Amino acid sequence: MSVEPTQTPAPRAGGNGSYRRGPVILRGEQIPSETSDTSLLRTQVGADWLHEDPWRVLRIQAEFIEGFGALAEVGPAISVFGSARTPQGDPDYEKAFQIGRMLVEEGYAVITGGGPGAMEAANRGAWEAGGTSVGLGIELPHEQGLNQWVNRGINFRYFFARKTMFVKYSRGFVVMPGGFGTMDELFEALTLVQTHKVDSFPIVLVGSHYWSGLVDWIRGTMTKAGTISPGDHALLQVVDDPQEAVRRVLAR
């Protein structure tokens, strides 16, 4: 089953000309100059900012509570990551679509970052298979909003709260070719598995053409330097076939 081209969805909240700050949508002059993450990490001058942090902590707490509440009943799920820049018609888009569809057919929900590209493809595969298609969005300066194939979506202000949801409610990761955001999520999971913070958590990379250089560097340079244990590179599995990716990520 291949992916049929679709028309561009009509503009929605979170698209051009609007900005989503958590559950709040801002437009025009109401759009802030920086995101919540930027404000949190910015070097502060003086001590007045100390009086703001208790309120920020409450907002962070609320973000975790909202995430837990929204995802607690999703059931078994697999997270699929990949580039927001993967276009329809690209082989990686097709593979992500097939993976999303097959995961639902195996009784799993699909969780993505809710964006376009490979994330959209996996959500679309899950949606068209009649399953639960979850999108965990993030507040960004040029946010595009959750893709139209998400049927359960949450928007986060903070990356760390969002990444907690990916790991807590997934039984494994399938990782398509992607950029820095994809790498961040990949190495977060890899670190948690290596340090035994999570158990029985398969990490499957799809596309040997893309991942072989990274895996060779981990296996060669890092192992030879003694910065990781000799068997740590085996925590990553590289495949090319969508069906094999699903088989491996569901093997526990």
PDB file of C-alpha atoms in Angstrom:
ATOM      1  CA  MET A   1       0.000   0.000   0.000  1.00  0.00           C
ATOM      2  CA  SER A   2       1.560   3.310  -1.067  1.00  0.00           C
ATOM      3  CA  VAL A   3       0.912   6.857   0.070  1.00  0.00           C
ATOM      4  CA  GLU A   4      -1.356   8.959  -2.121  1.00  0.00           C
ATOM      5  CA  PRO A   5      -0.511  12.694  -2.395  1.00  0.00           C
ATOM      6  CA  THR A   6      -2.826  14.944  -0.422  1.00  0.00           C
ATOM      7  CA  GLN A   7      -3.762  18.564  -0.713  1.00  0.00           C
ATOM      8  CA  THR A   8      -2.263  21.021   1.740  1.00  0.00           C
ATOM      9  CA  PRO A   9      -4.582  21.288   4.767  1.00  0.00           C
ATOM     10  CA  ALA A  10      -6.321  24.598   5.350  1.00  0.00           C
ATOM     11  CA  PRO A  11      -4.468  26.967   7.743  1.00  0.00           C
ATOM     12  CA  ARG A  12      -5.098  26.111  11.380  1.00  0.00           C
ATOM     13  CA  ALA A  13      -4.156  27.426  14.779  1.00  0.00           C
ATOM     14  CA  GLY A  14      -0.420  27.077  15.173  1.00  0.00           C
ATOM     15  CA  GLY A  15       0.276  27.754  11.486  1.00  0.00           C
ATOM     16  CA  ASN A  16       1.564  30.911   9.799  1.00  0.00           C
ATOM     17  CA  GLY A  17       0.639  34.090  11.643  1.00  0.00           C
ATOM     18  CA  SER A  18      -0.112  32.381  14.933  1.00  0.00           C
ATOM     19  CA  TYR A  19       1.880  31.054  17.880  1.00  0.00           C
ATOM     20  CA  ARG A  20       0.973  28.361  20.370  1.00  0.00           C
ATOM     21  CA  ARG A  21       2.200  28.834  23.947  1.00  0.00           C
ATOM     22  CA  GLY A  22       1.118  25.665  25.674  1.00  0.00           C
ATOM     23  CA  PRO A  23      -2.658  25.542  25.239  1.00  0.00           C
ATOM     24  CA  VAL A  24      -2.834  29.283  24.406  1.00  0.00           C
ATOM     25  CA  ILE A  25      -2.868  30.561  20.802  1.00  0.00           C
ATOM     26  CA  LEU A  26      -1.449  34.050  20.155  1.00  0.00           C
ATOM     27  CA  ARG A  27      -1.599  36.140  16.975  1.00  0.00           C
ATOM     28  CA  GLY A  28      -0.301  39.457  15.722  1.00  0.00           C
ATOM     29  CA  GLU A  29       1.340  41.687  18.317  1.00  0.00           C
ATOM     30  CA  GLN A  30       0.586  39.116  21.014  1.00  0.00           C
ATOM     31  CA  ILE A  31       3.262  36.748  19.615  1.00  0.00           C
ATOM     32  CA  PRO A  32       6.245  36.752  22.047  1.00  0.00           C
ATOM     33  CA  SER A  33       9.827  37.264  20.914  1.00  0.00           C
ATOM     34  CA  GLU A  34      11.083  34.071  22.588  1.00  0.00           C
ATOM     35  CA  THR A  35       9.831  30.645  23.651  1.00  0.00           C
ATOM     36  CA  SER A  36       9.441  29.373  27.210  1.00  0.00           C
ATOM     37  CA  ASP A  37      12.539  27.178  26.798  1.00  0.00           C
ATOM     38  CA  THR A  38      14.585  30.168  25.618  1.00  0.00           C
ATOM     39  CA  SER A  39      13.513  32.211  28.621  1.00  0.00           C
ATOM     40  CA  LEU A  40      14.330  29.386  31.035  1.00  0.00           C
ATOM     41  CA  LEU A  41      17.846  28.824  29.649  1.00  0.00           C
ATOM     42  CA  ARG A  42      18.834  32.476  29.117  1.00  0.00           C
ATOM     43  CA  THR A  43      21.609  33.816  31.352  1.00  0.00           C
ATOM     44  CA  GLN A  44      19.990  36.132  33.881  1.00  0.00           C
ATOM     45  CA  VAL A  45      21.327  39.421  35.216  1.00  0.00           C
ATOM     46  CA  GLY A  46      20.424  40.230  38.805  1.00  0.00           C
ATOM     47  CA  ALA A  47      18.226  38.224  41.136  1.00  0.00           C
ATOM     48  CA  ASP A  48      14.727  39.422  40.268  1.00  0.00           C
ATOM     49  CA  TRP A  49      14.230  36.338  38.106  1.00  0.00           C
ATOM     50  CA  LEU A  50      14.341  34.190  41.247  1.00  0.00           C
ATOM     51  CA  HIS A  51      10.849  35.357  42.080  1.00  0.00           C
ATOM     52  CA  GLU A  52       9.547  33.981  38.780  1.00  0.00           C
ATOM     53  CA  ASP A  53      10.864  30.426  39.090  1.00  0.00           C
ATOM     54  CA  PRO A  54       8.279  29.162  41.610  1.00  0.00           C
ATOM     55  CA  TRP A  55       5.576  30.001  39.078  1.00  0.00           C
ATOM     56  CA  ARG A  56       7.603  28.362  36.324  1.00  0.00           C
ATOM     57  CA  VAL A  57       7.920  25.198  38.423  1.00  0.00           C
ATOM     58  CA  LEU A  58       4.144  25.062  38.806  1.00  0.00           C
ATOM     59  CA  ARG A  59       3.744  25.413  35.052  1.00  0.00           C
ATOM     60  CA  ILE A  60       6.247  22.597  34.488  1.00  0.00           C
ATOM     61  CA  GLN A  61       4.384  20.454  37.011  1.00  0.00           C
ATOM     62  CA  ALA A  62       1.119  21.127  35.206  1.00  0.00           C
ATOM     63  CA  GLU A  63       2.713  20.126  31.911  1.00  0.00           C
ATOM     64  CA  PHE A  64       3.688  16.736  33.342  1.00  0.00           C
ATOM     65  CA  ILE A  65       0.225  16.244  34.842  1.00  0.00           C
ATOM     66  CA  GLU A  66      -1.474  17.085  31.538  1.00  0.00           C
ATOM     67  CA  GLY A  67       0.831  14.716  29.665  1.00  0.00           C
ATOM     68  CA  PHE A  68       0.300  11.858  32.104  1.00  0.00           C
ATOM     69  CA  GLY A  69      -3.456  12.367  31.998  1.00  0.00           C
ATOM     70  CA  ALA A  70      -3.630  12.448  28.215  1.00  0.00           C
ATOM     71  CA  LEU A  71      -1.446   9.394  27.618  1.00  0.00           C
ATOM     72  CA  ALA A  72      -2.217   7.092  30.549  1.00  0.00           C
ATOM     73  CA  GLU A  73      -4.897   5.170  28.635  1.00  0.00           C
ATOM     74  CA  VAL A  74      -3.236   5.066  25.217  1.00  0.00           C
ATOM     75  CA  GLY A  75      -2.102   1.484  25.759  1.00  0.00           C
ATOM     76  CA  PRO A  76       1.034  -0.109  24.301  1.00  0.00           C
ATOM     77  CA  ALA A  77       2.773   2.303  21.949  1.00  0.00           C
ATOM     78  CA  ILE A  78       5.901   2.788  19.866  1.00  0.00           C
ATOM     79  CA  SER A  79       7.461   6.177  19.135  1.00  0.00           C
ATOM     80  CA  VAL A  80       8.560   6.958  15.593  1.00  0.00           C
ATOM     81  CA  PHE A  81      11.031   9.798  15.036  1.00  0.00           C
ATOM     82  CA  GLY A  82      12.384  11.409  11.894  1.00  0.00           C
ATOM     83  CA  SER A  83      12.935  14.591   9.971  1.00  0.00           C
ATOM     84  CA  ALA A  84      10.231  17.220   9.607  1.00  0.00           C
ATOM     85  CA  ARG A  85      11.753  17.924   6.185  1.00  0.00           C
ATOM     86  CA  THR A  86      11.076  14.529   4.624  1.00  0.00           C
ATOM     87  CA  PRO A  87       8.714  15.272   1.693  1.00  0.00           C
ATOM     88  CA  GLN A  88       5.818  13.187   0.451  1.00  0.00           C
ATOM     89  CA  GLY A  89       7.068  10.898  -2.276  1.00  0.00           C
ATOM     90  CA  ASP A  90      10.418  10.367  -0.570  1.00  0.00           C
ATOM     91  CA  PRO A  91      11.217   6.688   0.133  1.00  0.00           C
ATOM     92  CA  ASP A  92      11.671   7.526   3.827  1.00  0.00           C
ATOM     93  CA  TYR A  93       8.167   9.022   3.935  1.00  0.00           C
ATOM     94  CA  GLU A  94       6.780   5.834   2.451  1.00  0.00           C
ATOM     95  CA  LYS A  95       8.688   3.690   4.961  1.00  0.00           C
ATOM     96  CA  ALA A  96       7.485   5.749   7.926  1.00  0.00           C
ATOM     97  CA  PHE A  97       3.916   5.448   6.641  1.00  0.00           C
ATOM     98  CA  GLN A  98       4.215   1.683   6.350  1.00  0.00           C
ATOM     99  CA  ILE A  99       5.727   1.423   9.832  1.00  0.00           C
ATOM    100  CA  GLY A 100       2.902   3.461  11.365  1.00  0.00           C
ATOM    101  CA  ARG A 101       0.316   1.307   9.627  1.00  0.00           C
ATOM    102  CA  MET A 102       1.933  -2.000  10.592  1.00  0.00           C
ATOM    103  CA  LEU A 103       2.343  -0.979  14.229  1.00  0.00           C
ATOM    104  CA  VAL A 104      -1.400  -0.346  14.485  1.00  0.00           C
ATOM    105  CA  GLU A 105      -2.106  -3.676  12.803  1.00  0.00           C
ATOM    106  CA  GLU A 106       0.002  -5.279  15.547  1.00  0.00           C
ATOM    107  CA  GLY A 107      -2.105  -3.601  18.236  1.00  0.00           C
ATOM    108  CA  TYR A 108       0.117  -0.626  19.065  1.00  0.00           C
ATOM    109  CA  ALA A 109      -0.483   3.097  19.167  1.00  0.00           C
ATOM    110  CA  VAL A 110       1.973   5.339  17.318  1.00  0.00           C
ATOM    111  CA  ILE A 111       3.577   8.356  19.002  1.00  0.00           C
ATOM    112  CA  THR A 112       5.482  11.036  17.080  1.00  0.00           C
ATOM    113  CA  GLY A 113       6.542  14.630  17.566  1.00  0.00           C
ATOM    114  CA  GLY A 114       3.391  15.593  15.698  1.00  0.00           C
ATOM    115  CA  GLY A 115       5.168  17.576  13.010  1.00  0.00           C
ATOM    116  CA  PRO A 116       5.378  17.230   9.217  1.00  0.00           C
ATOM    117  CA  GLY A 117       7.679  14.969   7.221  1.00  0.00           C
ATOM    118  CA  ALA A 118       8.483  11.529   8.612  1.00  0.00           C
ATOM    119  CA  MET A 119       6.379  12.244  11.706  1.00  0.00           C
ATOM    120  CA  GLU A 120       3.356  13.028   9.575  1.00  0.00           C
ATOM    121  CA  ALA A 121       3.929   9.854   7.561  1.00  0.00           C
ATOM    122  CA  ALA A 122       3.921   7.620  10.645  1.00  0.00           C
ATOM    123  CA  ASN A 123       0.851   9.381  12.043  1.00  0.00           C
ATOM    124  CA  ARG A 124      -0.888   9.028   8.705  1.00  0.00           C
ATOM    125  CA  GLY A 125      -0.155   5.313   8.548  1.00  0.00           C
ATOM    126  CA  ALA A 126      -1.564   4.868  12.054  1.00  0.00           C
ATOM    127  CA  TRP A 127      -4.625   7.014  11.316  1.00  0.00           C
ATOM    128  CA  GLU A 128      -5.484   5.262   8.057  1.00  0.00           C
ATOM    129  CA  ALA A 129      -5.128   1.885   9.785  1.00  0.00           C
ATOM    130  CA  GLY A 130      -7.770   2.996  12.288  1.00  0.00           C
ATOM    131  CA  GLY A 131      -5.433   3.235  15.268  1.00  0.00           C
ATOM    132  CA  THR A 132      -4.385   5.739  17.900  1.00  0.00           C
ATOM    133  CA  SER A 133      -2.144   8.375  16.330  1.00  0.00           C
ATOM    134  CA  VAL A 134      -0.466  10.532  18.980  1.00  0.00           C
ATOM    135  CA  GLY A 135       1.401  13.789  18.386  1.00  0.00           C
ATOM    136  CA  LEU A 136       3.514  15.436  21.075  1.00  0.00           C
ATOM    137  CA  GLY A 137       4.096  18.953  19.801  1.00  0.00           C
ATOM    138  CA  ILE A 138       6.583  21.521  21.111  1.00  0.00           C
ATOM    139  CA  GLU A 139       6.529  25.305  21.318  1.00  0.00           C
ATOM    140  CA  LEU A 140       8.969  26.607  18.693  1.00  0.00           C
ATOM    141  CA  PRO A 141       9.632  30.043  17.141  1.00  0.00           C
ATOM    142  CA  HIS A 142       8.250  28.917  13.762  1.00  0.00           C
ATOM    143  CA  GLU A 143       5.825  26.223  14.850  1.00  0.00           C
ATOM    144  CA  GLN A 144       3.764  24.579  12.131  1.00  0.00           C
ATOM    145  CA  GLY A 145       1.239  22.965  14.462  1.00  0.00           C
ATOM    146  CA  LEU A 146       0.295  19.321  14.804  1.00  0.00           C
ATOM    147  CA  ASN A 147      -0.175  17.509  11.514  1.00  0.00           C
ATOM    148  CA  GLN A 148      -3.695  16.613  10.388  1.00  0.00           C
ATOM    149  CA  TRP A 149      -3.176  12.876  10.977  1.00  0.00           C
ATOM    150  CA  VAL A 150      -2.959  13.168  14.777  1.00  0.00           C
ATOM    151  CA  ASN A 151      -6.080  12.064  16.658  1.00  0.00           C
ATOM    152  CA  ARG A 152      -4.654  12.614  20.153  1.00  0.00           C
ATOM    153  CA  GLY A 153      -2.349  15.600  20.478  1.00  0.00           C
ATOM    154  CA  ILE A 154      -0.608  17.505  23.248  1.00  0.00           C
ATOM    155  CA  ASN A 155       1.506  20.643  22.972  1.00  0.00           C
ATOM    156  CA  PHE A 156       4.439  21.141  25.334  1.00  0.00           C
ATOM    157  CA  ARG A 157       6.420  24.203  26.335  1.00  0.00           C
ATOM    158  CA  TYR A 158       9.463  22.303  27.566  1.00  0.00           C
ATOM    159  CA  PHE A 159      11.514  19.696  25.737  1.00  0.00           C
ATOM    160  CA  PHE A 160      12.325  17.725  28.891  1.00  0.00           C
ATOM    161  CA  ALA A 161       8.651  17.208  29.752  1.00  0.00           C
ATOM    162  CA  ARG A 162       7.930  16.138  26.186  1.00  0.00           C
ATOM    163  CA  LYS A 163      10.862  13.705  26.071  1.00  0.00           C
ATOM    164  CA  THR A 164       9.706  12.122  29.324  1.00  0.00           C
ATOM    165  CA  MET A 165       6.369  11.303  27.665  1.00  0.00           C
ATOM    166  CA  PHE A 166       8.078   9.695  24.668  1.00  0.00           C
ATOM    167  CA  VAL A 167       9.990   7.285  26.888  1.00  0.00           C
ATOM    168  CA  LYS A 168       7.376   6.693  29.589  1.00  0.00           C
ATOM    169  CA  TYR A 169       4.590   5.743  27.182  1.00  0.00           C
ATOM    170  CA  SER A 170       6.617   3.919  24.510  1.00  0.00           C
ATOM    171  CA  ARG A 171       7.933   0.372  24.460  1.00  0.00           C
ATOM    172  CA  GLY A 172      10.592   1.180  21.901  1.00  0.00           C
ATOM    173  CA  PHE A 173      11.775   3.731  19.331  1.00  0.00           C
ATOM    174  CA  VAL A 174      11.861   3.528  15.547  1.00  0.00           C
ATOM    175  CA  VAL A 175      14.142   6.242  14.202  1.00  0.00           C
ATOM    176  CA  MET A 176      14.000   7.435  10.609  1.00  0.00           C
ATOM    177  CA  PRO A 177      16.676   9.713   9.118  1.00  0.00           C
ATOM    178  CA  GLY A 178      16.485  13.095  10.813  1.00  0.00           C
ATOM    179  CA  GLY A 179      18.311  16.158  12.081  1.00  0.00           C
ATOM    180  CA  PHE A 180      19.380  17.465  15.470  1.00  0.00           C
ATOM    181  CA  GLY A 181      15.971  16.938  17.069  1.00  0.00           C
ATOM    182  CA  THR A 182      15.930  13.314  15.965  1.00  0.00           C
ATOM    183  CA  MET A 183      19.495  12.855  17.243  1.00  0.00           C
ATOM    184  CA  ASP A 184      18.538  14.400  20.572  1.00  0.00           C
ATOM    185  CA  GLU A 185      15.687  11.935  21.033  1.00  0.00           C
ATOM    186  CA  LEU A 186      17.829   9.023  19.835  1.00  0.00           C
ATOM    187  CA  PHE A 187      20.719   9.667  22.219  1.00  0.00           C
ATOM    188  CA  GLU A 188      18.378  10.429  25.119  1.00  0.00           C
ATOM    189  CA  ALA A 189      16.896   6.943  24.729  1.00  0.00           C
ATOM    190  CA  LEU A 190      20.302   5.369  24.143  1.00  0.00           C
ATOM    191  CA  THR A 191      21.617   6.899  27.376  1.00  0.00           C
ATOM    192  CA  LEU A 192      18.605   5.696  29.365  1.00  0.00           C
ATOM    193  CA  VAL A 193      19.035   2.160  28.055  1.00  0.00           C
ATOM    194  CA  GLN A 194      22.802   2.144  28.627  1.00  0.00           C
ATOM    195  CA  THR A 195      22.389   3.356  32.226  1.00  0.00           C
ATOM    196  CA  HIS A 196      19.546   0.881  32.873  1.00  0.00           C
ATOM    197  CA  LYS A 197      16.995   3.598  33.547  1.00  0.00           C
ATOM    198  CA  VAL A 198      14.708   1.723  31.165  1.00  0.00           C
ATOM    199  CA  ASP A 199      14.674  -1.995  30.414  1.00  0.00           C
ATOM    200  CA  SER A 200      13.715  -3.980  27.299  1.00  0.00           C
ATOM    201  CA  PHE A 201      13.607  -0.863  25.130  1.00  0.00           C
ATOM    202  CA  PRO A 202      14.533  -1.622  21.493  1.00  0.00           C
ATOM    203  CA  ILE A 203      15.974   1.211  19.405  1.00  0.00           C
ATOM    204  CA  VAL A 204      15.717   0.553  15.667  1.00  0.00           C
ATOM    205  CA  LEU A 205      17.301   2.831  13.068  1.00  0.00           C
ATOM    206  CA  VAL A 206      15.764   2.683   9.596  1.00  0.00           C
ATOM    207  CA  GLY A 207      18.028   3.351   6.623  1.00  0.00           C
ATOM    208  CA  SER A 208      21.556   1.942   6.513  1.00  0.00           C
ATOM    209  CA  HIS A 209      22.435   4.562   3.881  1.00  0.00           C
ATOM    210  CA  TYR A 210      21.893   7.244   6.526  1.00  0.00           C
ATOM    211  CA  TRP A 211      22.891   5.582   9.802  1.00  0.00           C
ATOM    212  CA  SER A 212      25.850   3.364   8.893  1.00  0.00           C
ATOM    213  CA  GLY A 213      28.393   6.192   9.244  1.00  0.00           C
ATOM    214  CA  LEU A 214      27.180   7.063  12.748  1.00  0.00           C
ATOM    215  CA  VAL A 215      27.030   3.436  13.862  1.00  0.00           C
ATOM    216  CA  ASP A 216      30.512   2.756  12.451  1.00  0.00           C
ATOM    217  CA  TRP A 217      31.836   5.774  14.367  1.00  0.00           C
ATOM    218  CA  ILE A 218      30.226   4.568  17.601  1.00  0.00           C
ATOM    219  CA  ARG A 219      31.501   1.021  17.067  1.00  0.00           C
ATOM    220  CA  GLY A 220      34.956   2.171  16.003  1.00  0.00           C
ATOM    221  CA  THR A 221      36.009   5.519  17.430  1.00  0.00           C
ATOM    222  CA  MET A 222      34.038   5.495  20.686  1.00  0.00           C
ATOM    223  CA  THR A 223      34.668   1.837  21.504  1.00  0.00           C
ATOM    224  CA  LYS A 224      38.384   2.070  20.690  1.00  0.00           C
ATOM    225  CA  ALA A 225      38.692   5.207  22.813  1.00  0.00           C
ATOM    226  CA  GLY A 226      37.116   3.388  25.742  1.00  0.00           C
ATOM    227  CA  THR A 227      34.393   6.009  26.157  1.00  0.00           C
ATOM    228  CA  ILE A 228      31.702   3.314  25.899  1.00  0.00           C
ATOM    229  CA  SER A 229      31.693  -0.361  26.797  1.00  0.00           C
ATOM    230  CA  PRO A 230      32.529  -2.865  24.026  1.00  0.00           C
ATOM    231  CA  GLY A 231      28.934  -4.083  23.683  1.00  0.00           C
ATOM    232  CA  ASP A 232      27.183  -0.711  23.848  1.00  0.00           C
ATOM    233  CA  HIS A 233      27.032  -0.274  20.083  1.00  0.00           C
ATOM    234  CA  ALA A 234      24.722  -3.307  19.973  1.00  0.00           C
ATOM    235  CA  LEU A 235      22.008  -1.226  21.635  1.00  0.00           C
ATOM    236  CA  LEU A 236      21.326   0.172  18.147  1.00  0.00           C
ATOM    237  CA  GLN A 237      19.805  -1.981  15.415  1.00  0.00           C
ATOM    238  CA  VAL A 238      19.950  -0.839  11.791  1.00  0.00           C
ATOM    239  CA  VAL A 239      17.472  -2.116   9.197  1.00  0.00           C
ATOM    240  CA  ASP A 240      16.193  -1.065   5.783  1.00  0.00           C
ATOM    241  CA  ASP A 241      12.889  -2.914   5.544  1.00  0.00           C
ATOM    242  CA  PRO A 242       9.818  -1.436   7.321  1.00  0.00           C
ATOM    243  CA  GLN A 243       8.478  -4.876   8.199  1.00  0.00           C
ATOM    244  CA  GLU A 244      11.808  -5.835   9.763  1.00  0.00           C
ATOM    245  CA  ALA A 245      11.830  -2.555  11.717  1.00  0.00           C
ATOM    246  CA  VAL A 246       8.422  -3.385  13.190  1.00  0.00           C
ATOM    247  CA  ARG A 247       9.444  -6.955  13.970  1.00  0.00           C
ATOM    248  CA  ARG A 248      12.554  -5.837  15.831  1.00  0.00           C
ATOM    249  CA  VAL A 249      10.998  -2.996  17.790  1.00  0.00           C
ATOM    250  CA  LEU A 250       8.248  -5.335  19.017  1.00  0.00           C
ATOM    251  CA  ALA A 251      10.717  -8.076  20.021  1.00  0.00           C
ATOM    252  CA  ARG A 252      11.196  -7.860  23.778  1.00  0.00           C
TER     253      ARG A 252
END
